[in-house]
């Protein structure tokens, strides 16, 4: 008995095994973490490697305010973010002594962390200081926060927002959108 190629065929593993990015710094980090994932007995390096392969859309930025919430009560731990850490002007006081490792920091975020006695690490420094990922907290940004995600799903059933030319009274605001016009879902 062979494989019935018509009915599904062979199962192939989808998922990246290398970054698509041409960025030489990401490529060097992949070399380092490929070695670490193979030689160090822990799951942490494997997860970091997998996230280094991801596209930019799957590496959404994380704001400093969200990072502060996630790190509350976790003194002495390093926040590890495979992506960008951005500043949040709505947050008035930055927590003291944040230790963060990320691919990139915006200028405002970098200044605020350093000014409040925090520490910024690169991934190669992290590999030297915490090779097993002990005392590290892996964090990531909100992947579903893109504007496009509002429109995903079947219209009328999953609260998917329509793509509308304008947002006025006359544009897709009648049946199905208001209780007074037939029904609202």
Short mmCIF file of C-alpha atoms in Angstrom, two decimals:
data_model
loop_
_atom_site.label_atom_id
_atom_site.label_comp_id
_atom_site.label_asym_id
_atom_site.label_seq_id
_atom_site.Cartn_x
_atom_site.Cartn_y
_atom_site.Cartn_z
CA UNK A 1 0.00 0.00 0.00
CA UNK A 2 1.39 3.36 -1.01
CA UNK A 3 0.32 6.84 -0.01
CA UNK A 4 -2.90 7.98 -1.64
CA UNK A 5 -1.61 11.26 -3.06
CA UNK A 6 -5.08 12.45 -4.00
CA UNK A 7 -6.40 12.27 -0.45
CA UNK A 8 -4.23 14.82 1.28
CA UNK A 9 -0.84 13.52 0.19
CA UNK A 10 2.19 13.77 2.43
CA UNK A 11 2.12 15.94 5.53
CA UNK A 12 4.74 18.63 5.35
CA UNK A 13 5.98 20.67 8.26
CA UNK A 14 5.16 24.29 7.70
CA UNK A 15 6.92 26.91 9.75
CA UNK A 16 10.16 28.74 9.30
CA UNK A 17 13.49 27.10 9.79
CA UNK A 18 15.46 30.26 9.01
CA UNK A 19 14.68 33.99 8.99
CA UNK A 20 13.55 35.56 5.73
CA UNK A 21 15.05 38.85 6.88
CA UNK A 22 18.33 39.87 5.27
CA UNK A 23 19.34 41.77 8.42
CA UNK A 24 22.91 40.63 9.24
CA UNK A 25 22.43 41.21 12.98
CA UNK A 26 19.39 38.94 13.12
CA UNK A 27 21.31 36.36 11.08
CA UNK A 28 24.18 36.44 13.59
CA UNK A 29 21.77 36.05 16.50
CA UNK A 30 20.18 33.08 14.73
CA UNK A 31 23.64 31.47 14.46
CA UNK A 32 24.20 32.01 18.18
CA UNK A 33 20.78 30.79 19.31
CA UNK A 34 20.83 27.80 16.93
CA UNK A 35 23.96 26.68 18.77
CA UNK A 36 22.43 27.46 22.18
CA UNK A 37 19.19 25.62 21.36
CA UNK A 38 21.20 22.56 20.32
CA UNK A 39 23.76 22.51 23.14
CA UNK A 40 21.97 23.93 26.20
CA UNK A 41 19.38 21.73 27.91
CA UNK A 42 16.44 24.14 28.13
CA UNK A 43 13.39 25.21 26.17
CA UNK A 44 14.08 28.95 26.51
CA UNK A 45 16.68 29.17 23.71
CA UNK A 46 14.46 27.15 21.36
CA UNK A 47 11.60 29.62 21.86
CA UNK A 48 13.89 32.63 21.32
CA UNK A 49 15.23 31.03 18.13
CA UNK A 50 11.72 30.37 16.83
CA UNK A 51 10.76 33.99 17.50
CA UNK A 52 13.88 35.26 15.73
CA UNK A 53 12.62 33.47 12.60
CA UNK A 54 9.26 35.28 12.74
CA UNK A 55 8.12 37.97 10.34
CA UNK A 56 7.82 41.54 11.58
CA UNK A 57 4.04 41.23 11.70
CA UNK A 58 4.39 38.34 14.14
CA UNK A 59 6.81 40.34 16.29
CA UNK A 60 4.54 43.24 17.34
CA UNK A 61 6.05 45.98 19.53
CA UNK A 62 5.44 46.13 23.27
CA UNK A 63 4.95 49.43 25.06
CA UNK A 64 6.84 50.36 28.21
CA UNK A 65 3.59 50.66 30.19
CA UNK A 66 2.56 47.08 29.30
CA UNK A 67 6.06 45.89 30.15
CA UNK A 68 5.87 47.62 33.55
CA UNK A 69 2.55 45.84 34.27
CA UNK A 70 3.99 42.46 33.29
CA UNK A 71 7.11 42.98 35.43
CA UNK A 72 5.28 44.19 38.54
CA UNK A 73 6.41 42.13 41.53
CA UNK A 74 9.10 40.34 39.54
CA UNK A 75 12.18 42.05 40.93
CA UNK A 76 15.53 40.78 39.71
CA UNK A 77 14.06 39.15 36.61
CA UNK A 78 14.98 40.07 33.04
CA UNK A 79 12.18 40.82 30.59
CA UNK A 80 13.04 39.23 27.24
CA UNK A 81 11.27 40.65 24.21
CA UNK A 82 12.07 39.39 20.70
CA UNK A 83 10.98 42.62 19.04
CA UNK A 84 10.79 46.33 19.75
CA UNK A 85 10.12 48.04 23.07
CA UNK A 86 8.39 51.39 22.55
CA UNK A 87 7.84 54.39 24.81
CA UNK A 88 4.42 55.25 26.21
CA UNK A 89 3.87 58.96 26.84
CA UNK A 90 0.70 58.20 28.85
CA UNK A 91 2.77 56.51 31.56
CA UNK A 92 4.03 59.15 33.94
CA UNK A 93 6.50 57.24 36.12
CA UNK A 94 8.73 54.46 34.88
CA UNK A 95 9.42 51.69 37.41
CA UNK A 96 12.86 51.62 39.01
CA UNK A 97 15.51 49.13 37.96
CA UNK A 98 13.84 47.45 34.96
CA UNK A 99 16.12 44.91 33.30
CA UNK A 100 15.10 44.45 29.67
CA UNK A 101 16.52 42.54 26.73
CA UNK A 102 15.07 43.30 23.28
CA UNK A 103 16.03 43.41 19.61
CA UNK A 104 15.38 47.13 19.48
CA UNK A 105 14.36 50.05 21.72
CA UNK A 106 12.91 53.35 20.62
CA UNK A 107 14.97 56.31 21.78
CA UNK A 108 12.36 57.44 24.32
CA UNK A 109 12.01 53.96 25.84
CA UNK A 110 15.78 53.52 26.07
CA UNK A 111 16.25 56.88 27.82
CA UNK A 112 13.43 56.26 30.30
CA UNK A 113 14.70 52.81 31.30
CA UNK A 114 18.29 53.98 31.77
CA UNK A 115 17.28 57.18 33.61
CA UNK A 116 15.41 55.16 36.24
CA UNK A 117 18.34 52.90 37.04
CA UNK A 118 17.32 50.16 34.63
CA UNK A 119 19.48 48.00 32.44
CA UNK A 120 19.30 47.27 28.71
CA UNK A 121 20.70 44.04 27.33
CA UNK A 122 21.30 42.75 23.83
CA UNK A 123 20.63 39.09 23.01
CA UNK A 124 24.33 38.19 22.89
CA UNK A 125 24.78 39.69 26.39
CA UNK A 126 21.73 37.72 27.54
CA UNK A 127 23.24 34.50 26.16
CA UNK A 128 26.36 35.09 28.26
CA UNK A 129 24.58 36.15 31.46
CA UNK A 130 21.58 33.77 31.35
CA UNK A 131 22.42 30.88 28.99
CA UNK A 132 19.56 28.71 30.30
CA UNK A 133 17.03 31.55 30.51
CA UNK A 134 16.80 31.24 34.28
CA UNK A 135 15.41 34.36 35.91
CA UNK A 136 14.11 35.54 32.52
CA UNK A 137 10.52 36.35 31.62
CA UNK A 138 9.64 35.97 27.92
CA UNK A 139 7.16 38.65 26.86
CA UNK A 140 5.57 39.56 23.54
CA UNK A 141 3.41 42.29 22.07
CA UNK A 142 -0.29 42.13 21.19
CA UNK A 143 -0.47 40.34 17.84
CA UNK A 144 -4.19 40.94 17.33
CA UNK A 145 -4.01 44.70 17.95
CA UNK A 146 -3.60 45.57 14.27
CA UNK A 147 -6.39 47.61 12.68
CA UNK A 148 -6.83 44.90 10.05
CA UNK A 149 -7.90 42.40 12.74
CA UNK A 150 -11.10 44.39 13.33
CA UNK A 151 -12.29 43.34 9.89
CA UNK A 152 -11.59 39.61 10.19
CA UNK A 153 -14.53 37.22 10.43
CA UNK A 154 -17.91 36.79 8.81
CA UNK A 155 -19.97 40.00 8.58
CA UNK A 156 -23.09 40.07 10.69
CA UNK A 157 -22.11 37.19 12.95
CA UNK A 158 -18.68 37.84 14.47
CA UNK A 159 -18.83 41.63 14.92
CA UNK A 160 -16.43 42.09 12.02
CA UNK A 161 -16.20 45.76 11.07
CA UNK A 162 -16.92 46.47 7.41
CA UNK A 163 -14.46 48.28 5.17
CA UNK A 164 -16.33 51.54 4.66
CA UNK A 165 -15.50 54.53 2.46
CA UNK A 166 -16.51 56.97 5.19
CA UNK A 167 -17.82 56.75 8.75
CA UNK A 168 -20.94 58.90 8.42
CA UNK A 169 -24.65 58.30 9.05
CA UNK A 170 -25.26 57.19 5.47
CA UNK A 171 -22.53 54.58 5.27
CA UNK A 172 -23.51 51.04 6.30
CA UNK A 173 -25.42 52.15 9.39
CA UNK A 174 -28.91 50.79 8.65
CA UNK A 175 -30.20 47.17 8.82
CA UNK A 176 -28.09 44.95 11.04
CA UNK A 177 -26.23 47.86 12.57
CA UNK A 178 -29.01 49.57 14.58
CA UNK A 179 -31.87 48.17 16.66
CA UNK A 180 -34.24 50.80 15.25
CA UNK A 181 -33.63 49.60 11.67
CA UNK A 182 -34.88 46.03 11.68
CA UNK A 183 -32.30 44.25 13.83
CA UNK A 184 -28.84 44.63 15.28
CA UNK A 185 -26.26 41.88 15.51
#
